Structures are given as C-alpha cells and as structure tokens.
mmCIF file of C-alpha atoms and ligand atoms in Angstrom:
data_model
loop_
_atom_site.group_PDB
_atom_site.id
_atom_site.type_symbol
_atom_site.label_atom_id
_atom_site.label_comp_id
_atom_site.label_asym_id
_atom_site.label_seq_id
_atom_site.Cartn_x
_atom_site.Cartn_y
_atom_site.Cartn_z
ATOM 1 C CA MET E 227 -46.327 54.287 5.484
ATOM 2 C CA LYS E 228 -47.388 57.774 5.065
ATOM 3 C CA ILE E 229 -45.074 60.669 6.859
ATOM 4 C CA GLU E 230 -48.261 61.632 8.948
ATOM 5 C CA THR E 231 -48.351 58.171 10.252
ATOM 6 C CA LEU E 232 -44.835 57.684 10.381
ATOM 7 C CA ALA E 233 -44.796 60.982 12.657
ATOM 8 C CA VAL E 234 -47.400 59.253 15.111
ATOM 9 C CA HIS E 235 -45.655 55.787 15.301
ATOM 10 C CA ALA E 236 -41.952 55.899 14.490
ATOM 11 C CA GLY E 237 -39.819 55.427 17.634
ATOM 12 C CA HIS E 238 -42.919 54.664 19.467
ATOM 13 C CA ALA E 239 -44.059 51.221 20.920
ATOM 14 C CA VAL E 240 -46.538 50.458 23.934
ATOM 15 C CA ASP E 241 -44.393 49.901 26.951
ATOM 16 C CA PRO E 242 -43.984 46.107 27.521
ATOM 17 C CA ALA E 243 -43.607 46.393 31.268
ATOM 18 C CA THR E 244 -46.735 48.488 32.033
ATOM 19 C CA GLY E 245 -48.722 48.760 28.783
ATOM 20 C CA ALA E 246 -48.401 52.654 29.085
ATOM 21 C CA VAL E 247 -49.295 54.250 25.661
ATOM 22 C CA ALA E 248 -47.467 57.320 26.117
ATOM 23 C CA ALA E 249 -43.722 56.367 26.788
ATOM 24 C CA PRO E 250 -42.049 56.716 30.164
ATOM 25 C CA ILE E 251 -39.220 58.669 30.788
ATOM 26 C CA TYR E 252 -36.068 56.923 31.832
ATOM 27 C CA LEU E 253 -34.312 59.323 34.152
ATOM 28 C CA SER E 254 -31.707 56.865 35.152
ATOM 29 C CA THR E 255 -28.152 57.491 34.234
ATOM 30 C CA THR E 256 -27.124 54.076 34.852
ATOM 31 C CA PHE E 257 -28.285 50.473 34.060
ATOM 32 C CA GLU E 258 -27.725 47.068 35.730
ATOM 33 C CA ARG E 259 -25.284 44.558 34.679
ATOM 34 C CA ASP E 260 -25.889 40.959 34.893
ATOM 35 C CA VAL E 261 -23.692 38.518 36.882
ATOM 36 C CA GLU E 262 -21.112 38.157 33.855
ATOM 37 C CA GLY E 263 -20.839 42.015 33.864
ATOM 38 C CA THR E 264 -22.414 42.380 30.506
ATOM 39 C CA TYR E 265 -25.311 44.574 29.523
ATOM 40 C CA PRO E 266 -28.062 42.196 28.087
ATOM 41 C CA ARG E 267 -30.584 45.035 27.828
ATOM 42 C CA GLY E 268 -28.272 46.936 25.913
ATOM 43 C CA PHE E 269 -27.940 50.210 28.050
ATOM 44 C CA MET E 270 -24.992 50.917 30.050
ATOM 45 C CA TYR E 271 -24.683 54.631 30.943
ATOM 46 C CA THR E 272 -27.070 57.472 29.816
ATOM 47 C CA ARG E 273 -24.388 59.529 28.059
ATOM 48 C CA ASN E 274 -23.611 56.490 25.792
ATOM 49 C CA ASP E 275 -27.514 55.639 25.291
ATOM 50 C CA ASN E 276 -30.659 56.134 26.904
ATOM 51 C CA PRO E 277 -34.081 54.620 25.981
ATOM 52 C CA ASN E 278 -35.529 58.042 25.232
ATOM 53 C CA ARG E 279 -32.678 59.423 23.200
ATOM 54 C CA GLN E 280 -32.891 55.742 21.167
ATOM 55 C CA ALA E 281 -36.571 56.446 20.457
ATOM 56 C CA LEU E 282 -35.745 59.948 19.434
ATOM 57 C CA GLU E 283 -33.206 59.260 17.160
ATOM 58 C CA GLN E 284 -35.001 56.261 15.575
ATOM 59 C CA GLY E 285 -38.087 58.425 15.309
ATOM 60 C CA ILE E 286 -36.514 61.025 13.443
ATOM 61 C CA SER E 287 -34.387 58.842 11.345
ATOM 62 C CA ALA E 288 -37.451 57.059 10.195
ATOM 63 C CA LEU E 289 -39.365 60.160 9.239
ATOM 64 C CA GLU E 290 -36.436 61.323 7.180
ATOM 65 C CA GLY E 291 -35.934 58.103 5.684
ATOM 66 C CA GLY E 292 -32.576 57.726 7.131
ATOM 67 C CA ALA E 293 -30.267 54.868 8.408
ATOM 68 C CA GLY E 294 -29.558 56.363 11.810
ATOM 69 C CA ALA E 295 -29.324 59.596 13.789
ATOM 70 C CA ALA E 296 -27.325 61.126 16.637
ATOM 71 C CA ALA E 297 -29.373 63.637 18.879
ATOM 72 C CA PHE E 298 -27.454 66.536 20.706
ATOM 73 C CA ALA E 299 -28.486 69.076 23.480
ATOM 74 C CA SER E 300 -29.048 71.911 20.874
ATOM 75 C CA GLY E 301 -28.921 72.319 16.883
ATOM 76 C CA THR E 302 -25.742 73.903 17.251
ATOM 77 C CA GLY E 303 -24.204 70.981 19.267
ATOM 78 C CA ALA E 304 -25.420 68.655 16.553
ATOM 79 C CA THR E 305 -23.552 71.313 13.849
ATOM 80 C CA MET E 306 -20.267 71.086 15.976
ATOM 81 C CA SER E 307 -20.313 67.140 15.731
ATOM 82 C CA ILE E 308 -20.388 67.415 11.829
ATOM 83 C CA PHE E 309 -17.346 69.941 11.694
ATOM 84 C CA GLN E 310 -15.518 67.945 14.493
ATOM 85 C CA ALA E 311 -15.805 64.867 12.341
ATOM 86 C CA LEU E 312 -13.513 66.685 9.665
ATOM 87 C CA ALA E 313 -9.717 66.777 9.865
ATOM 88 C CA PRO E 314 -7.422 69.731 9.813
ATOM 89 C CA GLY E 315 -6.701 70.918 6.308
ATOM 90 C CA ASP E 316 -10.325 70.059 5.023
ATOM 91 C CA HIS E 317 -12.172 72.521 3.154
ATOM 92 C CA VAL E 318 -15.771 73.189 3.636
ATOM 93 C CA LEU E 319 -18.310 74.976 1.274
ATOM 94 C CA ALA E 320 -20.951 76.620 3.330
ATOM 95 C CA HIS E 321 -23.963 78.764 1.970
ATOM 96 C CA VAL E 322 -23.343 82.395 2.406
ATOM 97 C CA ASP E 323 -26.959 82.619 3.967
ATOM 98 C CA ALA E 324 -26.342 79.522 6.501
ATOM 99 C CA TYR E 325 -27.743 80.305 9.861
ATOM 100 C CA TYR E 326 -25.379 82.792 11.495
ATOM 101 C CA GLY E 327 -24.354 80.501 14.482
ATOM 102 C CA THR E 328 -23.331 77.874 11.880
ATOM 103 C CA SER E 329 -21.105 80.463 10.091
ATOM 104 C CA ARG E 330 -19.811 81.763 13.355
ATOM 105 C CA LEU E 331 -18.963 78.366 14.378
ATOM 106 C CA LEU E 332 -16.979 77.840 11.370
ATOM 107 C CA ARG E 333 -15.107 81.420 11.506
ATOM 108 C CA GLU E 334 -14.489 81.482 15.057
ATOM 109 C CA ILE E 335 -13.805 77.922 16.183
ATOM 110 C CA PHE E 336 -13.231 75.675 13.412
ATOM 111 C CA LEU E 337 -10.598 77.841 11.193
ATOM 112 C CA ARG E 338 -8.325 77.934 14.433
ATOM 113 C CA TRP E 339 -8.583 74.190 14.297
ATOM 114 C CA GLY E 340 -7.463 73.952 10.774
ATOM 115 C CA LEU E 341 -10.416 73.586 8.817
ATOM 116 C CA GLN E 342 -10.928 75.773 5.787
ATOM 117 C CA ALA E 343 -13.989 77.348 4.788
ATOM 118 C CA ASP E 344 -15.532 79.458 1.857
ATOM 119 C CA PHE E 345 -19.071 81.119 2.024
ATOM 120 C CA ILE E 346 -20.411 81.191 -1.303
ATOM 121 C CA ASP E 347 -23.925 81.974 -2.615
ATOM 122 C CA MET E 348 -25.395 78.512 -3.286
ATOM 123 C CA GLY E 349 -28.091 80.028 -5.356
ATOM 124 C CA ASN E 350 -25.322 80.432 -8.138
ATOM 125 C CA LEU E 351 -24.133 77.104 -9.407
ATOM 126 C CA ASP E 352 -21.185 78.690 -11.273
ATOM 127 C CA ALA E 353 -19.938 79.967 -7.738
ATOM 128 C CA VAL E 354 -20.528 76.330 -6.509
ATOM 129 C CA LYS E 355 -18.505 74.980 -9.335
ATOM 130 C CA LYS E 356 -15.700 77.470 -8.843
ATOM 131 C CA ALA E 357 -15.403 77.001 -5.228
ATOM 132 C CA VAL E 358 -14.957 73.322 -5.045
ATOM 133 C CA ARG E 359 -11.307 72.225 -4.384
ATOM 134 C CA PRO E 360 -9.677 68.978 -4.233
ATOM 135 C CA LYS E 361 -9.742 69.400 -0.311
ATOM 136 C CA THR E 362 -13.494 70.128 -0.294
ATOM 137 C CA LYS E 363 -14.866 67.498 1.935
ATOM 138 C CA LEU E 364 -18.258 68.708 2.767
ATOM 139 C CA ALA E 365 -20.841 71.241 1.484
ATOM 140 C CA TRP E 366 -23.182 72.877 4.034
ATOM 141 C CA MET E 367 -26.686 73.851 2.284
ATOM 142 C CA GLU E 368 -29.572 75.559 3.850
ATOM 143 C CA THR E 369 -32.665 76.527 2.215
ATOM 144 C CA PRO E 370 -35.135 78.581 2.594
ATOM 145 C CA SER E 371 -32.586 80.867 4.132
ATOM 146 C CA ASN E 372 -32.664 83.374 7.100
ATOM 147 C CA PRO E 373 -34.160 85.965 6.851
ATOM 148 C CA LEU E 374 -34.679 86.578 3.052
ATOM 149 C CA LEU E 375 -35.979 83.102 2.563
ATOM 150 C CA LYS E 376 -33.787 82.500 -0.390
ATOM 151 C CA ILE E 377 -33.896 79.188 -2.186
ATOM 152 C CA VAL E 378 -30.993 76.635 -3.074
ATOM 153 C CA ASP E 379 -31.414 74.067 -5.829
ATOM 154 C CA LEU E 380 -30.635 71.025 -3.498
ATOM 155 C CA SER E 381 -30.236 68.511 -6.108
ATOM 156 C CA ALA E 382 -28.326 70.785 -8.554
ATOM 157 C CA VAL E 383 -25.790 71.813 -5.843
ATOM 158 C CA ALA E 384 -25.488 68.022 -4.453
ATOM 159 C CA GLU E 385 -24.660 66.990 -7.929
ATOM 160 C CA ILE E 386 -21.607 69.291 -8.198
ATOM 161 C CA VAL E 387 -20.499 68.486 -4.684
ATOM 162 C CA HIS E 388 -20.661 64.568 -5.116
ATOM 163 C CA ASP E 389 -18.817 64.968 -8.360
ATOM 164 C CA ALA E 390 -16.063 66.575 -6.473
ATOM 165 C CA GLY E 391 -16.135 63.638 -4.033
ATOM 166 C CA ALA E 392 -17.569 65.701 -0.928
ATOM 167 C CA VAL E 393 -20.495 64.963 1.194
ATOM 168 C CA CYS E 394 -23.556 67.544 1.465
ATOM 169 C CA VAL E 395 -25.115 68.196 4.450
ATOM 170 C CA CYS E 396 -28.653 69.964 4.521
ATOM 171 C CA ASP E 397 -29.753 72.113 7.339
ATOM 172 C CA ASN E 398 -33.622 71.430 7.230
ATOM 173 C CA THR E 399 -34.583 73.123 10.239
ATOM 174 C CA TRP E 400 -36.794 75.542 8.227
ATOM 175 C CA ALA E 401 -38.753 72.799 6.316
ATOM 176 C CA PRO E 402 -39.178 69.498 7.964
ATOM 177 C CA VAL E 403 -41.622 67.244 6.419
ATOM 178 C CA LEU E 404 -42.211 69.806 3.341
ATOM 179 C CA GLN E 405 -38.704 69.365 2.080
ATOM 180 C CA ARG E 406 -37.140 65.614 1.801
ATOM 181 C CA PRO E 407 -33.242 66.384 1.501
ATOM 182 C CA PHE E 408 -32.298 62.691 1.156
ATOM 183 C CA ASP E 409 -34.316 62.311 -2.259
ATOM 184 C CA LEU E 410 -32.474 65.637 -3.237
ATOM 185 C CA GLY E 411 -29.041 64.338 -2.761
ATOM 186 C CA ALA E 412 -28.391 65.229 0.783
ATOM 187 C CA ASN E 413 -26.144 62.797 2.757
ATOM 188 C CA PHE E 414 -26.668 64.148 5.998
ATOM 189 C CA ILE E 415 -29.565 66.137 7.336
ATOM 190 C CA LEU E 416 -29.580 68.619 10.653
ATOM 191 C CA HIS E 417 -32.375 69.710 12.586
ATOM 192 C CA SER E 418 -32.514 72.146 15.185
ATOM 193 C CA THR E 419 -35.143 70.306 16.824
ATOM 194 C CA THR E 420 -35.864 73.373 19.177
ATOM 195 C CA LYS E 421 -37.743 74.816 16.390
ATOM 196 C CA TYR E 422 -40.666 72.745 14.401
ATOM 197 C CA PHE E 423 -39.904 69.386 15.836
ATOM 198 C CA GLY E 424 -40.383 70.610 19.587
ATOM 199 C CA GLY E 425 -42.712 73.011 18.066
ATOM 200 C CA HIS E 426 -43.830 74.858 21.402
ATOM 201 C CA CYS E 427 -40.896 77.171 22.293
ATOM 202 C CA ASP E 428 -40.212 75.027 25.583
ATOM 203 C CA VAL E 429 -37.153 72.574 24.770
ATOM 204 C CA LEU E 430 -33.692 72.888 22.890
ATOM 205 C CA GLY E 431 -32.359 70.005 20.795
ATOM 206 C CA GLY E 432 -30.596 69.269 17.631
ATOM 207 C CA ILE E 433 -29.949 65.937 15.393
ATOM 208 C CA VAL E 434 -27.853 64.762 12.725
ATOM 209 C CA VAL E 435 -29.633 62.266 10.437
ATOM 210 C CA ALA E 436 -27.517 59.979 8.190
ATOM 211 C CA LYS E 437 -28.671 58.809 4.804
ATOM 212 C CA GLU E 438 -26.562 55.584 5.115
ATOM 213 C CA GLY E 439 -23.820 54.122 7.329
ATOM 214 C CA SER E 440 -20.385 55.582 6.895
ATOM 215 C CA ASP E 441 -16.964 56.060 8.896
ATOM 216 C CA PHE E 442 -18.059 59.886 8.983
ATOM 217 C CA PHE E 443 -21.292 59.037 10.709
ATOM 218 C CA GLN E 444 -19.427 56.644 13.027
ATOM 219 C CA ARG E 445 -17.131 59.652 13.982
ATOM 220 C CA ILE E 446 -20.359 61.727 14.630
ATOM 221 C CA CYS E 447 -21.849 59.060 16.919
ATOM 222 C CA SER E 448 -18.391 58.636 18.886
ATOM 223 C CA ILE E 449 -18.255 62.372 19.108
ATOM 224 C CA GLN E 450 -21.690 62.232 20.731
ATOM 225 C CA TYR E 451 -21.068 60.055 23.481
ATOM 226 C CA GLU E 452 -17.450 60.832 23.974
ATOM 227 C CA GLY E 453 -17.908 64.544 23.795
ATOM 228 C CA GLY E 454 -21.019 64.427 25.880
ATOM 229 C CA ALA E 455 -23.295 67.175 24.468
ATOM 230 C CA VAL E 456 -26.250 64.813 24.531
ATOM 231 C CA PRO E 457 -29.916 65.764 25.410
ATOM 232 C CA SER E 458 -31.597 65.090 28.528
ATOM 233 C CA PRO E 459 -34.340 62.026 28.488
ATOM 234 C CA PHE E 460 -37.244 64.810 29.091
ATOM 235 C CA ASP E 461 -35.795 66.660 26.279
ATOM 236 C CA CYS E 462 -35.470 63.777 23.987
ATOM 237 C CA TRP E 463 -39.338 62.890 25.245
ATOM 238 C CA LEU E 464 -40.718 66.488 24.671
ATOM 239 C CA ILE E 465 -39.139 66.389 21.081
ATOM 240 C CA LEU E 466 -40.445 63.092 19.940
ATOM 241 C CA ARG E 467 -43.865 64.189 21.227
ATOM 242 C CA GLY E 468 -43.646 67.246 19.157
ATOM 243 C CA MET E 469 -42.949 65.084 16.058
ATOM 244 C CA ARG E 470 -46.295 63.379 16.386
ATOM 245 C CA THR E 471 -48.129 66.321 15.256
ATOM 246 C CA LEU E 472 -45.548 67.863 13.101
ATOM 247 C CA PRO E 473 -46.721 67.107 9.726
ATOM 248 C CA TRP E 474 -50.280 68.700 10.492
ATOM 249 C CA ARG E 475 -48.460 71.516 12.131
ATOM 250 C CA MET E 476 -46.303 72.143 8.881
ATOM 251 C CA ARG E 477 -49.388 72.150 6.971
ATOM 252 C CA ALA E 478 -51.091 74.736 9.103
ATOM 253 C CA HIS E 479 -48.131 76.955 9.723
ATOM 254 C CA SER E 480 -47.776 76.950 5.691
ATOM 255 C CA GLU E 481 -51.329 77.688 5.052
ATOM 256 C CA ASN E 482 -51.274 80.419 7.706
ATOM 257 C CA ALA E 483 -47.976 81.912 6.274
ATOM 258 C CA MET E 484 -49.464 82.043 2.658
ATOM 259 C CA LYS E 485 -52.357 84.035 3.753
ATOM 260 C CA VAL E 486 -50.407 86.406 5.569
ATOM 261 C CA ALA E 487 -47.755 86.843 2.691
ATOM 262 C CA ASN E 488 -50.876 87.609 0.478
ATOM 263 C CA PHE E 489 -52.048 90.280 2.779
ATOM 264 C CA LEU E 490 -48.775 92.057 3.246
ATOM 265 C CA VAL E 491 -48.085 91.928 -0.514
ATOM 266 C CA GLN E 492 -50.877 94.081 -1.514
ATOM 267 C CA HIS E 493 -50.319 96.449 1.667
ATOM 268 C CA ARG E 494 -49.465 100.053 0.924
ATOM 269 C CA LYS E 495 -47.004 100.610 3.937
ATOM 270 C CA VAL E 496 -45.167 97.308 2.809
ATOM 271 C CA ALA E 497 -42.104 97.454 0.341
ATOM 272 C CA ARG E 498 -41.258 93.886 -0.295
ATOM 273 C CA VAL E 499 -42.430 90.419 1.079
ATOM 274 C CA HIS E 500 -40.091 87.508 0.896
ATOM 275 C CA TYR E 501 -42.014 84.124 0.963
ATOM 276 C CA PRO E 502 -41.113 81.502 -1.550
ATOM 277 C CA GLY E 503 -44.997 80.735 -2.068
ATOM 278 C CA LEU E 504 -45.334 83.974 -3.620
ATOM 279 C CA GLN E 505 -44.995 83.908 -7.424
ATOM 280 C CA SER E 506 -42.960 86.943 -7.255
ATOM 281 C CA HIS E 507 -40.319 85.138 -5.074
ATOM 282 C CA PRO E 508 -37.122 84.846 -7.099
ATOM 283 C CA GLY E 509 -36.906 81.156 -5.794
ATOM 284 C CA HIS E 510 -40.434 80.082 -5.973
ATOM 285 C CA GLU E 511 -40.040 77.672 -9.063
ATOM 286 C CA ILE E 512 -37.265 75.830 -7.418
ATOM 287 C CA ALA E 513 -39.296 75.825 -3.912
ATOM 288 C CA ALA E 514 -42.367 74.456 -5.835
ATOM 289 C CA ARG E 515 -40.224 71.794 -7.293
ATOM 290 C CA GLN E 516 -38.362 70.902 -3.943
ATOM 291 C CA MET E 517 -40.814 71.829 -1.227
ATOM 292 C CA SER E 518 -44.791 70.333 -0.766
ATOM 293 C CA LEU E 519 -45.806 73.447 0.868
ATOM 294 C CA PHE E 520 -43.724 76.854 1.561
ATOM 295 C CA GLY E 521 -43.395 76.709 5.352
ATOM 296 C CA GLY E 522 -44.055 78.900 8.085
ATOM 297 C CA MET E 523 -41.441 81.617 7.860
ATOM 298 C CA LEU E 524 -41.632 85.090 6.009
ATOM 299 C CA SER E 525 -40.175 88.250 6.082
ATOM 300 C CA PHE E 526 -41.090 91.618 4.886
ATOM 301 C CA GLU E 527 -39.737 95.374 4.702
ATOM 302 C CA VAL E 528 -41.976 98.214 5.764
ATOM 303 C CA LYS E 529 -41.304 101.407 3.327
ATOM 304 C CA ASP E 530 -40.211 103.727 5.777
ATOM 305 C CA GLY E 531 -37.160 101.984 7.311
ATOM 306 C CA ARG E 532 -36.186 101.273 11.014
ATOM 307 C CA ASP E 533 -38.246 103.306 12.733
ATOM 308 C CA ALA E 534 -41.422 102.204 11.039
ATOM 309 C CA ALA E 535 -40.276 98.692 11.587
ATOM 310 C CA MET E 536 -39.729 99.044 15.322
ATOM 311 C CA SER E 537 -42.921 100.758 15.419
ATOM 312 C CA VAL E 538 -44.930 97.611 13.766
ATOM 313 C CA ALA E 539 -43.168 95.277 16.179
ATOM 314 C CA ALA E 540 -43.939 97.713 19.339
ATOM 315 C CA LYS E 541 -47.510 97.818 18.302
ATOM 316 C CA THR E 542 -48.420 94.101 17.546
ATOM 317 C CA LYS E 543 -50.640 92.364 20.138
ATOM 318 C CA ILE E 544 -50.797 88.679 19.154
ATOM 319 C CA PHE E 545 -47.299 88.578 17.642
ATOM 320 C CA ILE E 546 -44.869 88.352 20.353
ATOM 321 C CA ARG E 547 -41.448 90.105 20.088
ATOM 322 C CA ALA E 548 -38.876 87.501 20.431
ATOM 323 C CA THR E 549 -36.343 85.530 18.330
ATOM 324 C CA SER E 550 -36.442 81.771 17.171
ATOM 325 C CA LEU E 551 -39.072 80.052 15.114
ATOM 326 C CA GLY E 552 -41.418 76.786 14.957
ATOM 327 C CA GLY E 553 -43.647 77.220 17.982
ATOM 328 C CA VAL E 554 -47.448 77.433 17.928
ATOM 329 C CA GLU E 555 -47.436 81.246 18.728
ATOM 330 C CA SER E 556 -46.584 83.818 16.039
ATOM 331 C CA LEU E 557 -43.374 85.961 16.668
ATOM 332 C CA ILE E 558 -41.983 89.088 15.236
ATOM 333 C CA GLU E 559 -38.313 90.095 15.003
ATOM 334 C CA HIS E 560 -36.285 93.053 13.735
ATOM 335 C CA ARG E 561 -33.402 91.264 12.317
ATOM 336 C CA ALA E 562 -31.025 94.344 12.025
ATOM 337 C CA SER E 563 -31.213 95.072 15.518
ATOM 338 C CA ILE E 564 -30.539 91.504 16.955
ATOM 339 C CA GLU E 565 -27.776 91.027 14.667
ATOM 340 C CA GLY E 566 -26.171 94.293 15.586
ATOM 341 C CA PRO E 567 -23.321 96.231 13.768
ATOM 342 C CA GLY E 568 -22.322 94.654 10.602
ATOM 343 C CA THR E 569 -25.797 93.237 9.933
ATOM 344 C CA THR E 570 -26.728 92.985 6.341
ATOM 345 C CA SER E 571 -30.385 93.029 6.889
ATOM 346 C CA ALA E 572 -32.443 95.656 5.687
ATOM 347 C CA GLU E 573 -33.321 98.374 8.463
ATOM 348 C CA GLY E 574 -36.971 97.948 7.425
ATOM 349 C CA LEU E 575 -37.130 94.317 7.517
ATOM 350 C CA LEU E 576 -39.091 92.294 10.151
ATOM 351 C CA ARG E 577 -39.271 88.340 10.326
ATOM 352 C CA LEU E 578 -42.123 86.492 11.234
ATOM 353 C CA SER E 579 -42.496 83.070 12.475
ATOM 354 C CA ILE E 580 -46.145 82.332 11.744
ATOM 355 C CA GLY E 581 -48.031 80.088 14.493
ATOM 356 C CA LEU E 582 -51.176 78.323 14.664
ATOM 357 C CA GLU E 583 -53.320 81.341 15.556
ATOM 358 C CA ASN E 584 -56.372 81.835 12.847
ATOM 359 C CA ALA E 585 -54.778 83.594 10.187
ATOM 360 C CA ASP E 586 -57.461 86.269 10.131
ATOM 361 C CA ASP E 587 -56.406 87.339 13.792
ATOM 362 C CA LEU E 588 -52.986 87.417 12.751
ATOM 363 C CA ILE E 589 -53.598 89.576 9.611
ATOM 364 C CA GLU E 590 -55.781 91.920 11.581
ATOM 365 C CA ASP E 591 -52.864 92.442 14.180
ATOM 366 C CA LEU E 592 -50.594 93.149 11.409
ATOM 367 C CA ASP E 593 -52.968 95.502 9.991
ATOM 368 C CA GLN E 594 -53.430 97.687 13.000
ATOM 369 C CA ALA E 595 -49.726 97.457 13.796
ATOM 370 C CA LEU E 596 -49.057 98.766 10.197
ATOM 371 C CA ARG E 597 -51.530 101.733 10.669
HETATM 372 C C1 PLP A 63 -32.005 77.898 15.437
HETATM 373 C C2 PLP A 63 -31.167 77.145 14.339
HETATM 374 C C3 PLP A 63 -30.069 76.497 14.285
HETATM 375 C C4 PLP A 63 -29.320 76.263 15.792
HETATM 376 O O1 PLP A 63 -29.833 75.666 16.611
HETATM 377 P P1 PLP A 63 -30.157 75.841 18.342
HETATM 378 O O2 PLP A 63 -30.758 74.777 18.796
HETATM 379 O O3 PLP A 63 -30.419 77.023 18.503
HETATM 380 O O4 PLP A 63 -28.661 75.472 18.728
HETATM 381 C C5 PLP A 63 -29.406 75.898 13.271
HETATM 382 N N1 PLP A 63 -30.086 76.281 12.002
HETATM 383 C C6 PLP A 63 -31.180 77.040 11.848
HETATM 384 C C7 PLP A 63 -31.591 77.015 10.540
HETATM 385 C C8 PLP A 63 -31.610 77.494 13.087
HETATM 386 O O5 PLP A 63 -32.723 77.960 12.848
#
C-alpha cells in the first residue's frame, strides 16, 4: 500500500461490536478477567495496554515500516525511555543541533545517571568518525534541525555508527512521511506526535518506533508500562485521527513553505532564509536525496537585528506568535528570546511553522509586517 492509503487505514478497523466506522474511545482503566483469572481479550489494565494506544502504535509503526512502537504522553517522555534503556557508562553521540529539550535531558538528567554524551556536528562525517568510542551505544540524529534547518546525511552517519556497533535513533518530528529513516539506516524513529501527527496544536504525545524487535526495544516497552508515562486513550485517538490526513497535510505544508521561502529570499529587508528546498541552502543536495519534499518549517533573518525581528513578529495578523509547530495555523517565533541567555540563535532570526492557510495570504501578511 502507498503511504496515503496506509495513513487512512493503518491501526483502523470497523468496530466489530457496533459497526462504528470511527473508533470508539476506551476510557476504561481496567478490563474483565474470565473465571479462570486470565485475560482472553488481551487487555488487563490501561497502563499496560489499551485498545486506543494499541491502535496508535500499530498505525504509526505501519506508517514508518517498523516492527513495533511504544507511545508516550509526550515526545520528551518517549526520548526519556530511549536513554533510560541504556546503562551507566554507555556513551551517546548526539547531534549538536538536536532539539534543545533532548540535549537538556542528556546534560541535566542522564549525565548524573552515568551516561556519557558528546554533542557533535553530524553534518561533519569526520567529526562523527572521531567521536565514536568503544563504549558508544547510541547515536541521536535529527534532521532538518532547529532553527537553521541544517541537514544531516542519515545514511552516511548510520554507516559510521553501525560500524562502531551502535544503534541509530532518528528524531523524525520535523519531516514525517517526507523522510523515511528506516530506509536510511535508522534503527529507531522518535516522533513528538504533538507536532505534525496531531497536526492541530491540541494534543501532546510521543512515540518510539523500532525497525525490528530487539532487547533494547523490549526495555523501552517495559519502561513504558513500568514507568507509566503513557498517553491517555483520548490523546491516542486524536493522534491517530491526525495521522489519517498526515501525508496530504505534509504536502500542503511543504508547498506553502516553498512559496513563502521564495518570497522571503527576494525581499530587500531579509538577509538570509534557511529552507532546505532552496538551492542556496547548504544541505539542499542531501535533503533532495533523502526527503520527498522539504517540509513546513523555515527560518529567516531580517537585516536590522533584534528590534526589526520583534517588530515583524508584532505586526503579523495571520501568523500567531507562539512556539511549537506542525499545526494547521501558521506560527512565528523569535528564537533568541524564547531560548534566553546563552542562545546561539541570531537576534534577527524568526522561525516560521507554515500552516495550511493559502500561501498568498501568508506572503501578504509577512510583506505588510516587514514594511
Ligand atoms: C517538540 C519536539 C520534541 C519534544 O516533544 P514534546 O512532545 O514537546 O515533549 C522533540 N523533538 C523535536 C524535534 C521537537 O520538535
């Protein structure tokens, strides 16, 4: 099946009890045992498993071409489970541009628990080769990156990491459907389903998808139900509903973002546009190889620095000033001020999550805000 068809049907069956086409939401926390004390219908207690969570896990796993998945209450909760499945003394290689919450988890929680971590620019393959050690167990890749949309060559990094005997995780939050990490060497895929899967800025979630069964994935699954950071049945239902339209939304997000990028690039008040769909982007060639379209995220730098950037964000009428991404509504964000002191973001940089409005309206809005 092609991905649009999978997105509509994976994890979806007509309810055998009622014929309902839309899945019911199973709020029950507990399930009946039979007289012998067993659970013939497979469910016992919702922290262990729940029909809505099972459908979500099967659906996203099928979409990514995996062997199984474990869903969590947030993307960060899913990331936690991956690091918790390692052991003290294990070494992690992480992309220097990984989501700031992911590097904070490593630095502030897992270093104290005895993990070792190095943050390197995975765009530089020599740096990856130099950084692997005998104790390296896992590499954390992320592409396109935040907020400069830098591109990592997934198959080249995976080859180095596999030669060193470690597994590769790809945070695919920014490019679901468009980028197929299992075909490019990843062993695990992480999604913050809060973003494009949910797609409407109304649900928090995360998931780890495994390419194949392994002891490592078994540990993640036991951390899921022993640790208990599981999503609610309603959250699972919302995220799976979001998945039904995901391939078409990603196409429209990408098409709109390409138009906005082309507009910004020729604007006299804009110094730089970071979008992998532009030929001028340093990662364009690799992105064109490993992505089918270039996604809905972009950032740009205005010529006159912080005040000019803040004023653009203050003047937009359609773009909403807010963090996060992946919803139907377009968002604008001044990264340096949300990241605070120590930020490496340029003061003139604005990040856009391009939504599903008409691109002409988005362009007109940016044009008047830049004036
Ligand atoms: C948002 C995000 C996360 C964290 O997900 P939450 O659902 O907010 O916990 C992880 N990685 C990337 C790339 C993200 O954008």
